[in-house]
Amino acid sequence: MSFEINGATFPQQPRAGQCLRTFLRELGHYGVKKGCDAGDCGACTVLLDGEPVHSCLIPAFRADGRAVTTIEGLGGDSGAHPMQQAFLDAQGFQCGFCTAGMILTCASLNQAQRTDLGAALKGNICRCTGYRAIEDAILGKTNVEESVEAGAAFGRSLPAPAGPDIVRGKARYTFDTAMEGLLHVKLLRSPHAHARIAAIDRSAALGIPGVHAVLTHEDAPQVLFSTARHEKDWMDPEDTRILDDVVRFVGQRVAAVVAESEAAAEEACRQLKVDYETLPALIDPERAMAPGAPLVHPDRTTANRVADSGRNLVAETHGEFGDVAAALATSAVTFEGIFHSHRVQHAALETHGGMAWLDASGVLNVRSSTQVPFLTRRALSDIFNLPMDKVRVFCERVGGGFGGKQEMFVEDILALAALKTGRPVKLELTREEQFVATSTRHPMRVHVKAGADAGGKLTALQLGVRSNTGAYGNHAGPVMFHAVAECISVYNCPNKKVDGAAVYTNTVPSGAFRGYGLPQTLIAVEAAIDELARQLGISPYEMRRRNIVKPGDPMLSPPPSDYHDVLYGSYGLDQCLDLVERAMRADVPPPDLSPEWLIGDGIALTMIDTVPPAGHIADTMIALRDDGGFDLTVGTAEFGNGTSTVHRQIAATTLATTVERIHLRQSDTAHGGHDTGAYGSAGTFVAGKATHAAAMRLADELREAAAGAWLCDAASCVLEGDAVISGVRRMSFADLAKLAHERGQLLAASGNSAGTPRSVGFNVQGFRVAVNKGTGEIKILKSVQAADAGVVANPMQCRGQVEGGVAQALGAALYEEMVIDSTGRVTNPKFRDYHLPSFADVPRTEVFFAKTSDTIGPLGAKSMSESPYNPVAAALGNAIANATGIRFTAPPFKPDRLFPALHDKFG
C-alpha cells in the first residue's frame, strides 16, 4: 500500500483494523482531532481526493492510492488557504478544537452547498461559537481590527494570539505530542449502580502480552478527596478515592490497566474477574431523602464536610427574611409552581485526558486538559504525599471546558500509574466515558412561590430546591448555594425564604457547569415574575423594572451570607432591559406562517457575582525583553474563554505597546506563582486584574529607569509608542532593555489579585417564538441578548461568548438530555443520541452591550463568559407560555413533551 498525505508519500502501513484518523495522528498530523469516535462531530474531517470525510469512520487501508489532505496541508506550499485566512479574519473559532475539521469542510463547499449551510455543515459540530462567526468566515466577512496603535489595544476587536496556529492545525492540544516509551491506561468500570467489591482476580489480565500493571483499590492511597477543585478545600466534601472497594454508580472506576497499547489494555480489562456484592441503589432523589432509605455514603460525617449522611444529604441550606407565609396570604396576586431541570453534558469536544511521567529530577509531570492546573497540583501533592515542588501540572491549549474541567477526573489515576510503573503513561477518555463517568449539570426540582401587591411590587419570594448531586458531592454545596442566591437577590422583596438540599443518589455525579446552578432556578423565578405580571396586566419589562435592585439596594438572599464583598462595580441592568425591549419591538415583517402557529415573546434577566466567594487568587509576572517586547506569564488556561487575548490587551494598553510585542506564557505550574483557575467568571476579572497590576508596576519601573538615565523626575516621564518620553527626550523600550542589561538590572514586575471585592454582571435575554399547536414544534423567530460586561475588553470576542452561551443553553432548553434508566445506566452516551446543536439548530442572536465602566475590574471590565447561558431557558419558557397560554415547567421543550398539553387545549 502507498499513502499520499499532503502531497508526500508515506511508507508506513496501518495496523489491521486501524481507522484513518488514528493512522494520521500516529504520523504526526495532529490537526486531525479525536472528538466522538463515531463520525458525529466532524473534528477528524480530512479531504479524501478532495471530498470531506470523517476519518474516524474510514479504515486506513481505504486511503491506499488516494490523496489525503489534512489541515496542515490545505494551503500547500503557498501558506494559508483562503478558507484558513477567512477563519482568521472572521475569528470563526473559540477553543479551536473543531476548527481544522470545520475549515476542511467549508473549503470543499461548492456554490450550491453554500446556499444551505445548515445541510452542508450538519456533520461538523462546534460547541463554543454559536456558528455566527463560522458563517461570517464562509461569507468572507472580516471581524478583526487589523491596525491598532500602541497603547490602544483594550476595547478593540483584536484576534486571538493562537489563531494562525489554530487554522493551520499547529496549535497543540493535550495529546498532540509524541513521547518515547509511552504506556496506555484503560479503566474497568462498574456495571452496577451500587456494589461492594469482594475480590478482583488479575491473573488472566496480567497474562496478556504487553500488560505492565493492574491497579486496584489495594494499590491506591486511601486518602479521601473531592474531584471538584476550589481554592478552599472546605467548599467540597471528602467522599472520593482514586479507586474504591465500593462503587456507587454505573461507570465508576474499578481497576486501571497499564499496557504497551490501548488494545492490550482494553483486552486486559475484559479479562479481569470481579466479584461484586450488589447493594441497594437509589436512582430517585425523593426516595434517597425518605426515612429508611439505603445510604450512599454511610461512613461520611461532618468531618468529611457531608451535612447528614444518614439522610443522604451532602449539603443543605435554610433561611428566611421577614414572613413569607403572611405576605403571600395578603398579596394581591400569587403564583406557585414546581419546575424540573435535567442532566446536561458539557460535551467539550476534547474529552478529559492527560499524560504523566517522572523526569530525571524525580518531578511528577502531568500534562492535562484542565481548567485548574494549580489546584490539581495541590491535590496530587496531598494525595500522594509529595512536596509541591515535586509535582508539575500544565496544559497547552484546551479543547473546551464549560466547567467540566474544573474537576480532577484523570490526573489522579495517571499519577498513580506513573508512580507505580516509572514509565510515562497516557489516558484519554472515550466519548462514552465522558458521558457515563465524568460529571453533568445538577438536575434540580425547584418549588417557587411568589406574591405581589396591586401596584406590581413583590411581596414574597420563596424557593425550595432539591439538587441531585449523584454518587459524589463534587460541587454539590457551592452549586446549590449559588442556585438560590443571585436569582432572587436581583429582586427587591421584603420577604424571602430559601430551603435547599443537595442529595446523594447512585447515578453519575453532577458537577460544575456553565451558570453553576442559576439556569435551573431562574426558569422558576423568572416564570413567577411573568405570571405575576400577567395577572396584574403589567408588561414583563415593567414588572421587572419595578422590582430589580439598583445601586444602593442590598443584594439579599437568605440565609445571610458570610461574605459581604459583592459591590455594584458598575450597573447596567436598566440599560439591558431597555436594549432588549427596543430590539424586540423593532418593526419586522410578520412571519409567513400558517394559523397553526402561535407566536409569543418572552424575556428573562440574570445577575451573577463575577467571582466565587472565599477567595480566588491569580499571580502574574511581566518582564522587559532585550528586543523591547515583554514576556507575560499568567496561570490561567485558554479553552476558548479568550483570556489569552485579553491578558495581552491589558498589558499592551498599560505599557503603551502593541499586543504583538506581548509574549504570553500560561497555565503551567512550573512557571511559578499561583492561579486558582479559569472558572467562576474569574478569567478577566481576577487574572486580568493581576496582569494590570503587574503591568502598572513595570510601567513605573520603566519610567524610573529612564529618569535615572536622564537624571530627571520620574513623574515627568510617560510611556508612549514603545518608548519612555520626557519632554523632547525619547528612549525606546529596546534601548531601555540594553541600558538595564549593562547595569545588571532586570526590569520586571509581578501582580496579584485575591478576587475581592467582587462585582456583578447582568444579562437580559429576549425571544420571539412560534409554536405549532398541532405538533409542538418550536421555531425561534428572534433572539436578543443584552449584557453588562463593564468596559468590553474585546467586543468581537465578547459577542462570541454571548452567542456561544445562548447556543449552548438553547441546546439544553430544546433537546439535549442525558437519559438514565431505572438501573442507573446512561442510555444515550454518544452524540448521535444526544443532539448537540448544529449550524441549522441555532438562530442568530442580536447582541447588545450596556455602556458601563466597572470600578473594580481591570480597566473597567468585568466577566462575560458564563452568564450569557443563564437566562436563556427561562426566557424561552416565558416565550412559549406567552404564545400558548400554557406554562411548561420541565425542559427540554421537545415537541413530544409539548404536544399532550397543546392537544388538550387546542384539540
PDB file of N, CA, C and O in Angstrom, residues 456-483:
ATOM      1  N   GLY A 456     -47.756  46.012  41.643  1.00  0.00           N
ATOM      2  CA  GLY A 456     -46.696  45.273  40.969  1.00  0.00           C
ATOM      3  C   GLY A 456     -45.411  45.156  41.758  1.00  0.00           C
ATOM      4  O   GLY A 456     -44.394  44.728  41.203  1.00  0.00           O
ATOM      5  N   LYS A 457     -45.440  45.506  43.040  1.00  0.00           N
ATOM      6  CA  LYS A 457     -44.255  45.336  43.876  1.00  0.00           C
ATOM      7  C   LYS A 457     -44.272  43.939  44.508  1.00  0.00           C
ATOM      8  O   LYS A 457     -45.291  43.508  45.057  1.00  0.00           O
ATOM      9  N   LEU A 458     -43.138  43.270  44.425  1.00  0.00           N
ATOM     10  CA  LEU A 458     -43.038  41.942  45.016  1.00  0.00           C
ATOM     11  C   LEU A 458     -43.216  42.011  46.524  1.00  0.00           C
ATOM     12  O   LEU A 458     -42.646  42.879  47.196  1.00  0.00           O
ATOM     13  N   THR A 459     -43.986  41.066  47.040  1.00  0.00           N
ATOM     14  CA  THR A 459     -44.198  40.967  48.480  1.00  0.00           C
ATOM     15  C   THR A 459     -43.537  39.734  49.070  1.00  0.00           C
ATOM     16  O   THR A 459     -43.210  39.713  50.255  1.00  0.00           O
ATOM     17  N   ALA A 460     -43.358  38.679  48.250  1.00  0.00           N
ATOM     18  CA  ALA A 460     -42.798  37.438  48.773  1.00  0.00           C
ATOM     19  C   ALA A 460     -42.133  36.651  47.653  1.00  0.00           C
ATOM     20  O   ALA A 460     -42.622  36.619  46.520  1.00  0.00           O
ATOM     21  N   LEU A 461     -41.014  36.034  47.988  1.00  0.00           N
ATOM     22  CA  LEU A 461     -40.322  35.104  47.093  1.00  0.00           C
ATOM     23  C   LEU A 461     -39.841  33.927  47.930  1.00  0.00           C
ATOM     24  O   LEU A 461     -39.149  34.125  48.940  1.00  0.00           O
ATOM     25  N   GLN A 462     -40.214  32.743  47.522  1.00  0.00           N
ATOM     26  CA  GLN A 462     -39.802  31.542  48.249  1.00  0.00           C
ATOM     27  C   GLN A 462     -39.324  30.485  47.267  1.00  0.00           C
ATOM     28  O   GLN A 462     -39.956  30.233  46.246  1.00  0.00           O
ATOM     29  N   LEU A 463     -38.185  29.860  47.599  1.00  0.00           N
ATOM     30  CA  LEU A 463     -37.623  28.790  46.782  1.00  0.00           C
ATOM     31  C   LEU A 463     -37.372  27.562  47.642  1.00  0.00           C
ATOM     32  O   LEU A 463     -36.782  27.655  48.731  1.00  0.00           O
ATOM     33  N   GLY A 464     -37.813  26.418  47.136  1.00  0.00           N
ATOM     34  CA  GLY A 464     -37.444  25.136  47.713  1.00  0.00           C
ATOM     35  C   GLY A 464     -36.719  24.338  46.647  1.00  0.00           C
ATOM     36  O   GLY A 464     -37.294  24.051  45.597  1.00  0.00           O
ATOM     37  N   VAL A 465     -35.468  23.996  46.872  1.00  0.00           N
ATOM     38  CA  VAL A 465     -34.633  23.382  45.841  1.00  0.00           C
ATOM     39  C   VAL A 465     -34.121  22.034  46.328  1.00  0.00           C
ATOM     40  O   VAL A 465     -33.589  21.927  47.441  1.00  0.00           O
ATOM     41  N   ARG A 466     -34.303  21.023  45.493  1.00  0.00           N
ATOM     42  CA  ARG A 466     -33.693  19.720  45.723  1.00  0.00           C
ATOM     43  C   ARG A 466     -32.767  19.433  44.553  1.00  0.00           C
ATOM     44  O   ARG A 466     -33.203  19.303  43.411  1.00  0.00           O
ATOM     45  N   SER A 467     -31.483  19.365  44.847  1.00  0.00           N
ATOM     46  CA  SER A 467     -30.463  19.181  43.822  1.00  0.00           C
ATOM     47  C   SER A 467     -29.928  17.754  43.892  1.00  0.00           C
ATOM     48  O   SER A 467     -29.571  17.273  44.974  1.00  0.00           O
ATOM     49  N   ASN A 468     -29.869  17.088  42.748  1.00  0.00           N
ATOM     50  CA  ASN A 468     -29.376  15.711  42.670  1.00  0.00           C
ATOM     51  C   ASN A 468     -27.895  15.748  42.334  1.00  0.00           C
ATOM     52  O   ASN A 468     -27.514  15.996  41.191  1.00  0.00           O
ATOM     53  N   THR A 469     -27.060  15.489  43.338  1.00  0.00           N
ATOM     54  CA  THR A 469     -25.618  15.560  43.114  1.00  0.00           C
ATOM     55  C   THR A 469     -25.044  14.259  42.591  1.00  0.00           C
ATOM     56  O   THR A 469     -23.869  14.203  42.229  1.00  0.00           O
ATOM     57  N   GLY A 470     -25.858  13.203  42.515  1.00  0.00           N
ATOM     58  CA  GLY A 470     -25.337  11.927  42.054  1.00  0.00           C
ATOM     59  C   GLY A 470     -24.556  11.226  43.137  1.00  0.00           C
ATOM     60  O   GLY A 470     -24.749  11.452  44.335  1.00  0.00           O
ATOM     61  N   ALA A 471     -23.626  10.377  42.735  1.00  0.00           N
ATOM     62  CA  ALA A 471     -22.947   9.485  43.675  1.00  0.00           C
ATOM     63  C   ALA A 471     -21.890  10.185  44.520  1.00  0.00           C
ATOM     64  O   ALA A 471     -21.501   9.665  45.573  1.00  0.00           O
ATOM     65  N   TYR A 472     -21.411  11.330  44.064  1.00  0.00           N
ATOM     66  CA  TYR A 472     -20.375  12.048  44.803  1.00  0.00           C
ATOM     67  C   TYR A 472     -20.728  13.529  44.864  1.00  0.00           C
ATOM     68  O   TYR A 472     -21.455  14.043  44.018  1.00  0.00           O
ATOM     69  N   GLY A 473     -20.172  14.205  45.872  1.00  0.00           N
ATOM     70  CA  GLY A 473     -20.616  15.560  46.170  1.00  0.00           C
ATOM     71  C   GLY A 473     -19.782  16.660  45.563  1.00  0.00           C
ATOM     72  O   GLY A 473     -19.790  17.795  46.072  1.00  0.00           O
ATOM     73  N   ASN A 474     -19.049  16.366  44.475  1.00  0.00           N
ATOM     74  CA  ASN A 474     -18.242  17.414  43.856  1.00  0.00           C
ATOM     75  C   ASN A 474     -19.127  18.579  43.423  1.00  0.00           C
ATOM     76  O   ASN A 474     -20.043  18.409  42.639  1.00  0.00           O
ATOM     77  N   HIS A 475     -18.851  19.737  43.989  1.00  0.00           N
ATOM     78  CA  HIS A 475     -19.562  20.992  43.703  1.00  0.00           C
ATOM     79  C   HIS A 475     -20.992  21.020  44.246  1.00  0.00           C
ATOM     80  O   HIS A 475     -21.733  21.968  43.965  1.00  0.00           O
ATOM     81  N   ALA A 476     -21.413  20.018  45.004  1.00  0.00           N
ATOM     82  CA  ALA A 476     -22.814  19.945  45.428  1.00  0.00           C
ATOM     83  C   ALA A 476     -23.241  21.166  46.231  1.00  0.00           C
ATOM     84  O   ALA A 476     -24.261  21.802  45.931  1.00  0.00           O
ATOM     85  N   GLY A 477     -22.469  21.493  47.273  1.00  0.00           N
ATOM     86  CA  GLY A 477     -22.836  22.624  48.106  1.00  0.00           C
ATOM     87  C   GLY A 477     -22.732  23.958  47.393  1.00  0.00           C
ATOM     88  O   GLY A 477     -23.709  24.719  47.344  1.00  0.00           O
ATOM     89  N   PRO A 478     -21.585  24.280  46.791  1.00  0.00           N
ATOM     90  CA  PRO A 478     -21.472  25.575  46.117  1.00  0.00           C
ATOM     91  C   PRO A 478     -22.489  25.786  45.007  1.00  0.00           C
ATOM     92  O   PRO A 478     -23.014  26.888  44.843  1.00  0.00           O
ATOM     93  N   VAL A 479     -22.802  24.753  44.222  1.00  0.00           N
ATOM     94  CA  VAL A 479     -23.812  24.911  43.170  1.00  0.00           C
ATOM     95  C   VAL A 479     -25.171  25.215  43.776  1.00  0.00           C
ATOM     96  O   VAL A 479     -25.901  26.098  43.303  1.00  0.00           O
ATOM     97  N   MET A 480     -25.537  24.499  44.831  1.00  0.00           N
ATOM     98  CA  MET A 480     -26.837  24.736  45.451  1.00  0.00           C
ATOM     99  C   MET A 480     -26.912  26.135  46.063  1.00  0.00           C
ATOM    100  O   MET A 480     -27.901  26.859  45.900  1.00  0.00           O
ATOM    101  N   PHE A 481     -25.857  26.535  46.772  1.00  0.00           N
ATOM    102  CA  PHE A 481     -25.858  27.866  47.375  1.00  0.00           C
ATOM    103  C   PHE A 481     -25.949  28.957  46.302  1.00  0.00           C
ATOM    104  O   PHE A 481     -26.644  29.962  46.471  1.00  0.00           O
ATOM    105  N   HIS A 482     -25.241  28.760  45.195  1.00  0.00           N
ATOM    106  CA  HIS A 482     -25.278  29.728  44.112  1.00  0.00           C
ATOM    107  C   HIS A 482     -26.647  29.735  43.443  1.00  0.00           C
ATOM    108  O   HIS A 482     -27.158  30.796  43.052  1.00  0.00           O
ATOM    109  N   ALA A 483     -27.254  28.568  43.327  1.00  0.00           N
ATOM    110  CA  ALA A 483     -28.546  28.465  42.647  1.00  0.00           C
ATOM    111  C   ALA A 483     -29.627  29.285  43.329  1.00  0.00           C
ATOM    112  O   ALA A 483     -30.542  29.791  42.667  1.00  0.00           O
TER     113      ALA A 483
END
